[in-house]
Coordinates of C-alpha atoms and ligand atoms in Angstrom, one line a residue:
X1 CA 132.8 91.6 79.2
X2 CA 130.6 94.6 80.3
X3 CA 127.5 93.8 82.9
X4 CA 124.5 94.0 81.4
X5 CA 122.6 96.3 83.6
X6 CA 119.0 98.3 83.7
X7 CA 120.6 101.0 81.5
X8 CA 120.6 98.7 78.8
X9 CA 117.2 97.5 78.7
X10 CA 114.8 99.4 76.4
X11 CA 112.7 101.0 79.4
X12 CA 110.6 103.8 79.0
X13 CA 112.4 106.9 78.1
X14 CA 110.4 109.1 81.4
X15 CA 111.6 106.0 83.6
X16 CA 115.6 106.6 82.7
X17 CA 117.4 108.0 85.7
X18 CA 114.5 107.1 88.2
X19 CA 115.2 105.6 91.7
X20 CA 113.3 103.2 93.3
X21 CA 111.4 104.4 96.7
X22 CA 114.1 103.1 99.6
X23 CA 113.1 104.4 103.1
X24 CA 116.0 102.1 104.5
X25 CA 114.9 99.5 106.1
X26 CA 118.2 98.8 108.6
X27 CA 117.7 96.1 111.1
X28 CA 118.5 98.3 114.5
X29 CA 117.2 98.1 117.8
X30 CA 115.1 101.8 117.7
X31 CA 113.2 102.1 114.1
X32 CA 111.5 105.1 114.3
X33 CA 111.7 105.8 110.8
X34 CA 108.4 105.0 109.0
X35 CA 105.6 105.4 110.5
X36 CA 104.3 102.3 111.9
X37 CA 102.8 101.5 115.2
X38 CA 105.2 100.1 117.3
X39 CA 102.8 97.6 119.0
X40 CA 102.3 94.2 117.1
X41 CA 99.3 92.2 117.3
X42 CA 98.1 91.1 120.8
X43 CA 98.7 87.1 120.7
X44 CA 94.3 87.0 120.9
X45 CA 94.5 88.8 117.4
X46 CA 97.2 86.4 116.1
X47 CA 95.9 83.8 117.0
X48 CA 92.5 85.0 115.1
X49 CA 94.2 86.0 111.9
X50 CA 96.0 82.8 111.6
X51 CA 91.8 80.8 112.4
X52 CA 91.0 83.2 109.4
X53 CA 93.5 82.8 107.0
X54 CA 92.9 78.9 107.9
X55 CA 89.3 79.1 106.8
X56 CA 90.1 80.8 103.6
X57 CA 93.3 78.2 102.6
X58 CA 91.2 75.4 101.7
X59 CA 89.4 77.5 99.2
X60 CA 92.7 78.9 97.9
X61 CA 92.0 77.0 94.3
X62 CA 89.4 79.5 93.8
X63 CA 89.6 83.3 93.2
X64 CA 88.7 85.8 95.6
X65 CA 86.3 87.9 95.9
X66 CA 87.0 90.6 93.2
X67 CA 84.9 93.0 94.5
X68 CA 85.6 92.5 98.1
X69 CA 81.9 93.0 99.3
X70 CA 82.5 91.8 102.8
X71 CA 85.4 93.5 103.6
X72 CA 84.2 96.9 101.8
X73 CA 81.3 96.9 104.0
X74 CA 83.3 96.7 107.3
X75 CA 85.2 99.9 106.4
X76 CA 82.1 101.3 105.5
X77 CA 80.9 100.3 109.2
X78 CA 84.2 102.0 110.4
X79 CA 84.2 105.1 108.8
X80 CA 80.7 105.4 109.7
X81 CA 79.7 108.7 107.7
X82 CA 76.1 107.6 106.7
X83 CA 78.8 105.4 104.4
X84 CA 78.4 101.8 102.8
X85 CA 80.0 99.2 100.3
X86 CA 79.2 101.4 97.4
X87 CA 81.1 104.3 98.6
X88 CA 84.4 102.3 99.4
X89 CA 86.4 100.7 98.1
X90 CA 89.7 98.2 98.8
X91 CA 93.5 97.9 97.4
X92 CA 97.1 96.6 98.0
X93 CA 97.8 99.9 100.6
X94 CA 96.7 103.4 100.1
X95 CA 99.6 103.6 97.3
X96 CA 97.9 101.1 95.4
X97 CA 94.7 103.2 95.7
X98 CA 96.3 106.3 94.9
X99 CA 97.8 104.7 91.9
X100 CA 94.2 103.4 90.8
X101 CA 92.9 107.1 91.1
X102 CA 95.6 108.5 89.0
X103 CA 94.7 105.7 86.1
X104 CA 91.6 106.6 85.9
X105 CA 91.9 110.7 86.2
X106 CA 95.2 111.1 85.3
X107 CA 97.7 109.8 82.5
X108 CA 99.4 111.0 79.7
X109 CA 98.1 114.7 78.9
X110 CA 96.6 115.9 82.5
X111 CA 98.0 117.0 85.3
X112 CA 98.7 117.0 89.2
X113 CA 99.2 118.7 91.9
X114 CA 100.2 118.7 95.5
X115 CA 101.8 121.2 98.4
X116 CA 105.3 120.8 99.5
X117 CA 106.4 119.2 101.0
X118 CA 104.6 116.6 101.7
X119 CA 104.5 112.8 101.0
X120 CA 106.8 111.9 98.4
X121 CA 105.3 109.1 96.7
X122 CA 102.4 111.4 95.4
X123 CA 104.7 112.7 92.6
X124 CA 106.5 109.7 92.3
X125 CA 103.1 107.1 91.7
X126 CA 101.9 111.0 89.4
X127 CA 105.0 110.6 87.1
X128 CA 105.0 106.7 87.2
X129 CA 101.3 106.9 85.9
X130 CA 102.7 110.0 82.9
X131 CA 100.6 112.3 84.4
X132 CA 102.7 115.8 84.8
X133 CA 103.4 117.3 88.6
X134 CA 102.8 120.6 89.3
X135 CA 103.5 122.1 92.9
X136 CA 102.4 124.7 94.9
X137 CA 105.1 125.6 98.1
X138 CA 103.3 125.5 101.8
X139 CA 104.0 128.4 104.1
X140 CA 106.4 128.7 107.0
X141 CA 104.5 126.6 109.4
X142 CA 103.0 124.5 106.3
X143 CA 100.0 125.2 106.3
X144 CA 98.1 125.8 103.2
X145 CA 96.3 129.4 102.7
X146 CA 92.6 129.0 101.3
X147 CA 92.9 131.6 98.9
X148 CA 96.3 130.7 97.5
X149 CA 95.7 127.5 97.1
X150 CA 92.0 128.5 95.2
X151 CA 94.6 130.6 92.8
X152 CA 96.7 127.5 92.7
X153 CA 94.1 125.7 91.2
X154 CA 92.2 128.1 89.2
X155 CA 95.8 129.0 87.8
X156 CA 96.7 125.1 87.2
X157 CA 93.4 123.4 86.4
X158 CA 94.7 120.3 87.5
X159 CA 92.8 117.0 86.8
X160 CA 94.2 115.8 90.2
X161 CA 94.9 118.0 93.5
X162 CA 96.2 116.1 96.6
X163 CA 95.9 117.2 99.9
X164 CA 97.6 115.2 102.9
X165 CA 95.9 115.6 106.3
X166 CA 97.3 115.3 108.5
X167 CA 100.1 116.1 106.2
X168 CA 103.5 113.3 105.9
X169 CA 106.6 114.8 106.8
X170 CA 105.0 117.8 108.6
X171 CA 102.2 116.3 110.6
X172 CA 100.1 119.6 109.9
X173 CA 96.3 119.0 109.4
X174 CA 94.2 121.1 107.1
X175 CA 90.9 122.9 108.5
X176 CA 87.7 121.7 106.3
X177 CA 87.6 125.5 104.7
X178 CA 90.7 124.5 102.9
X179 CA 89.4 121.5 101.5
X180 CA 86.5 123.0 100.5
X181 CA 88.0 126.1 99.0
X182 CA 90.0 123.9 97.0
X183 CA 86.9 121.5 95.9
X184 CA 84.8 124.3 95.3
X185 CA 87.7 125.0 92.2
X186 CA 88.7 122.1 91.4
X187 CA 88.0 121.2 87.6
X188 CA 89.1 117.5 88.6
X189 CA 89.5 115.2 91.4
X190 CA 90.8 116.3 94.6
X191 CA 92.2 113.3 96.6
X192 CA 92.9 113.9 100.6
X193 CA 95.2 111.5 101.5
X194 CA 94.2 111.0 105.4
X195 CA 96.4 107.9 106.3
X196 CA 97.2 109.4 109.9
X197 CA 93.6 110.3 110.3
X198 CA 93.2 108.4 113.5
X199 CA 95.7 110.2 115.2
X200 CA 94.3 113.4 114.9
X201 CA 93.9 115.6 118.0
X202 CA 90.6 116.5 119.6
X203 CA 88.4 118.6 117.5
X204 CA 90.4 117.9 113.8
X205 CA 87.8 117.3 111.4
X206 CA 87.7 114.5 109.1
X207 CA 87.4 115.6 105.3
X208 CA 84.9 112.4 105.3
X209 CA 81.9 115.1 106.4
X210 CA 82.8 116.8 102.9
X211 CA 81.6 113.9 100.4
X212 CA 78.4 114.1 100.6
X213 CA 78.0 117.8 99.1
X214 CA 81.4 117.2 97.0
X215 CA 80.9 113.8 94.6
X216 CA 84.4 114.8 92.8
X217 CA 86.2 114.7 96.5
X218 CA 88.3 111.2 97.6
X219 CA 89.4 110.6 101.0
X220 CA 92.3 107.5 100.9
X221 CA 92.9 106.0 104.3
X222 CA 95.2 102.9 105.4
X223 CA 95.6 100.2 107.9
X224 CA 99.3 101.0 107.6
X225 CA 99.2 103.0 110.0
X226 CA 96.9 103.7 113.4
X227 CA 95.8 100.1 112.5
X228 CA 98.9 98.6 113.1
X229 CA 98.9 96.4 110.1
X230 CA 101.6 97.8 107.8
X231 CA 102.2 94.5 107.3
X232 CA 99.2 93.4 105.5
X233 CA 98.6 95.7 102.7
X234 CA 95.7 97.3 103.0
X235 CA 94.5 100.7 102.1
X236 CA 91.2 102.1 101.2
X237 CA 89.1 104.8 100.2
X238 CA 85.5 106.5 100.6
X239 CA 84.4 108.7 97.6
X240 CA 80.8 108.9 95.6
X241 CA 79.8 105.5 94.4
X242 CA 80.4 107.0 90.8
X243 CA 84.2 107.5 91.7
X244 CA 84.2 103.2 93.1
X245 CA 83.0 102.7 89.7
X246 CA 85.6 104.0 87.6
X247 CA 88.2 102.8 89.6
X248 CA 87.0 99.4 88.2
X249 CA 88.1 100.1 84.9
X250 CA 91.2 100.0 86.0
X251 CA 91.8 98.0 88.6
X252 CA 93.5 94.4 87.9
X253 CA 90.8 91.2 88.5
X254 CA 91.1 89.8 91.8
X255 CA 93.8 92.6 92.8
X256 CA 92.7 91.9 97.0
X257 CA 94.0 88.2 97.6
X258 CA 91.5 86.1 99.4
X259 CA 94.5 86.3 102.4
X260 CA 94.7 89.6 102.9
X261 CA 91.0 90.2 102.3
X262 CA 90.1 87.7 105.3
X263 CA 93.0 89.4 107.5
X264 CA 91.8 93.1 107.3
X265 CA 88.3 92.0 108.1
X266 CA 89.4 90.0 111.1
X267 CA 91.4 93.2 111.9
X268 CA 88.7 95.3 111.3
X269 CA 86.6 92.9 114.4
X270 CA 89.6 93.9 116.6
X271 CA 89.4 97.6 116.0
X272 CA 88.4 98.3 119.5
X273 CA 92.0 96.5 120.4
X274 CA 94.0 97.9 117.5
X275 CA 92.9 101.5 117.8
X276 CA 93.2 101.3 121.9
X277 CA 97.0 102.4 121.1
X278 CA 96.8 105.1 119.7
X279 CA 95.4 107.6 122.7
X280 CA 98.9 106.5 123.9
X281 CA 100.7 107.4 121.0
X282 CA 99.0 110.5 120.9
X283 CA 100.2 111.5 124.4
X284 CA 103.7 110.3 123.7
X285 CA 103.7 112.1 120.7
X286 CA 102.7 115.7 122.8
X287 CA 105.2 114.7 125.6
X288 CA 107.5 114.7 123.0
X289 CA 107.1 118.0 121.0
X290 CA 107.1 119.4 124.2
X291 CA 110.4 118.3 125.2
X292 CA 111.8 118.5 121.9
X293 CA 110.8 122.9 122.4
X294 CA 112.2 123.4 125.6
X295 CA 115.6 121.8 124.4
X296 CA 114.9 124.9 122.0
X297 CA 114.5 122.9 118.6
X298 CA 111.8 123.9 116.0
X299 CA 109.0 121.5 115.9
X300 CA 106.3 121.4 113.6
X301 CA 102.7 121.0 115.4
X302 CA 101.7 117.2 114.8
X303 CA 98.6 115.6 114.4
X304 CA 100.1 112.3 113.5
X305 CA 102.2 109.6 114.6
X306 CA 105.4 111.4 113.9
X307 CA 107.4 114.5 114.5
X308 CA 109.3 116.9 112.4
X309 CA 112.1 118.9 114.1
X310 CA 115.0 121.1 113.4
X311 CA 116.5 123.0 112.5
X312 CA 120.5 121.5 112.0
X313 CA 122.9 122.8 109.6
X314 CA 123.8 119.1 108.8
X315 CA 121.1 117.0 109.1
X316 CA 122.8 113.9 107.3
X317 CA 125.8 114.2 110.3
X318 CA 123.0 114.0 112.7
X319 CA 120.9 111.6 111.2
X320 CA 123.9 109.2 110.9
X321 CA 125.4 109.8 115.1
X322 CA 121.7 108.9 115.8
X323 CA 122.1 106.0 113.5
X324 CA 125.0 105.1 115.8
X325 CA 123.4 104.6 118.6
X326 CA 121.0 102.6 117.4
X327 CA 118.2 105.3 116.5
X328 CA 116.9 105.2 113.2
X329 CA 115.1 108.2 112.4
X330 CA 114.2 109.6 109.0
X331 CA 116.0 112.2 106.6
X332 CA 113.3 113.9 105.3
X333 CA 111.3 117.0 104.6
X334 CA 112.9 121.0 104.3
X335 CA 116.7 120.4 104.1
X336 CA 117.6 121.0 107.9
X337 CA 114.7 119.0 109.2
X338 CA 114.6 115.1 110.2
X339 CA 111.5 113.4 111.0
X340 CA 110.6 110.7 114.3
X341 CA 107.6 108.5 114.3
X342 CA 106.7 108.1 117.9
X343 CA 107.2 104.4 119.4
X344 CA 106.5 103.1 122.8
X345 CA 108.0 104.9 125.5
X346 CA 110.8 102.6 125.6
X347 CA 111.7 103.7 121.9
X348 CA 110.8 107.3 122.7
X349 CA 113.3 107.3 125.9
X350 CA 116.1 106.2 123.7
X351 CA 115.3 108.4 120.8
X352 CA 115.6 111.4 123.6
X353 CA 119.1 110.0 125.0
X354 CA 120.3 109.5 121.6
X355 CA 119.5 112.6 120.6
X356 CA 121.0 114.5 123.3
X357 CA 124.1 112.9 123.6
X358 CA 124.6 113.8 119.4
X359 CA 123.1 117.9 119.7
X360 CA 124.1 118.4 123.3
X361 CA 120.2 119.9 124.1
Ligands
PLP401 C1 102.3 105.8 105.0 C2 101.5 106.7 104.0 C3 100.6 106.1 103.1 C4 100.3 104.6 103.3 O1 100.7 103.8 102.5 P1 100.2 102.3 102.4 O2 100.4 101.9 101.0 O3 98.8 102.3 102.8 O4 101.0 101.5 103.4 C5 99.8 106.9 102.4 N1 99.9 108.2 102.4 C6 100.7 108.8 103.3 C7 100.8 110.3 103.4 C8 101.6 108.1 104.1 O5 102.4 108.6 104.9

């Protein structure tokens, strides 16, 4: 008798054929392969989290907050911005608000559009959502011309235009003349997805200055990432009040458990603590584009917590040797390239070894 598998279940006919998002996750002694910050919570924060999902367990008959007031208005006091609870609002990781944004302005019949490469779920959570992908290619050093991308637009009318900036695999961050040549256009929505915003070098704006003369801009941010709380699910944006109140005809009731709503806002009184990192990071992450040029690879200029590097004829055969020594980086971006998120220097040290011993640089 045959197994009955997922071919034989009557899914939707755009689904057939799909594969699931899988960044492996391989238990090895180096992951540098997604992203995260490689510090955990100091045991004063743990310790905190677990007083504050205490408080909220005895009241875990109820439901939470659906409109996560509290919580909304402490990003708000983050982002700063002239910004409150109105403006911002709270999901399940920035996917989960990118995949609220494309219910309400995308769907069957309109359209989307990014420029590649750049983060792979954006077409993924586009098609999941039947709205079509269009996209436009990024230049050499992947950046994004103004004017092109104006034409892009104009030429495309897209009810959806993503930008990523600083930009996941590349680590390029746009100027706010892009942005705003793009908004200026833009018949629809145009989302920048800023989850490595924090990591940004001295002097990168923040498309956050743009909202207030540009209601029909988004700007989706996480505490995946710079936060250090990957772990907790939690992603957010800020946009014109108007924008948090469509989202709310789509979003599921009580979406934000009471848990993880009590967690990002006792992470959010840490800040100080959780964001001390990443001036470290940063300087790692220089230190190490500017060893990985005078071994006389390619690198891509970074304004994240990763770097992109090349260029190999056989990047799988290097991805793997790194793989057996323990390194995991990630296969990803223009064929040739791989991808390294930046650790402590610990991780970085053996990344650098590993990575020597397999190229020979
Ligand atoms: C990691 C990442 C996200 C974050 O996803 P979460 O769901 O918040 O963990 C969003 N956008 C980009 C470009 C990313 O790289």
């Amino acid at each position: 008798m045959s197994e009955f598998g997922l071919e034989d279940l009557p899914i939707r006919d755009d689904l057939r054929g799909r594969t699931p998002y899988g960044a492996p996750q391989l238990d090895v002694p180096v992951a540098l392969n997604t992203n995260e910050n490689p510090y955990p919570p100091s045991p004063r924060l743990a310790e905190a989290l677990a007083r504050a999902v205490a408080d909220v367990a005895v009241g875990l008959n109820r439901y939470p907050d659906r409109d996560a007031v509290r919580l909304r208005s402490a990003l708000a006091d983050y982002l700063g911005h002239g910004l409150d609870v109105r403006g911002v609002w709270a999901a399940n990781g920035s996917n989960e608000i990118l995949q609220q944004v494309l219910q309400v302005f995308g769907g069957q019949g309109r359209t989307a559009m990014g420029f590649e490469p750049s983060y792979s779920m954006h077409p993924v959570i586009t098609g999941v959502t039947g709205t079509r992908w269009v996209a436009e290619r990024r230049g050499d050093d992947f950046s994004i011309d103004p004017a092109e991308a104006r034409a892009a637009v104009l030429r495309h009318r897209p009810d959806v235009v993503f930008l990523t900036s600083p930009n996941n695999p590349t680590g390029t961050a746009l100027p706010l003349e892009t942005i705003e040549a793009v908004a200026e256009v833009a018949p629809g929505v145009v989302v920048v997805d800023e989850a490595y915003a924090e990591f940004r070098r001295e002097g990168t704006p923040s498309a956050l200055s743009l909202l207030p003369r540009h209601p029909r801009l988004i700007v989706s941010r996480t505490m995946s990432k710079a936060f250090a709380m990957a772990g907790a699910r939690l992603g957010y944006l800020a946009a014109h009040p108007a924008v948090v109140d469509a989202i709310q005809l789509v979003r599921l009731p009580y979406h934000l458990s009471a848990v993880t709503q009590a967690v990002a806002v006792t992470a959010l009184d840490f800040a100080d603590e959780l964001l001390g990192t990443v001036k470290q990071l940063r300087e790692e992450r220089d230190a190490l584009v500017a060893w990985l040029r005078e071994r006389g690879f390619s690198v891509a200029d970074s304004d994240a917590n990763f770097v992109l590097f090349g260029v190999f004829p056989d990047r799988g055969e290097v991805w793997r040797r790194m793989l057996d020594q323990g390194v995991l980086i990630r296969e990803v971006g223009p064929s040739g390239w791989l991808r390294v998120s930046v650790g402590t220097p610990e991780e970085n040290a053996a990344f650098r070894a590993a990575l020597s011993n397999v190229t020979g640089h």
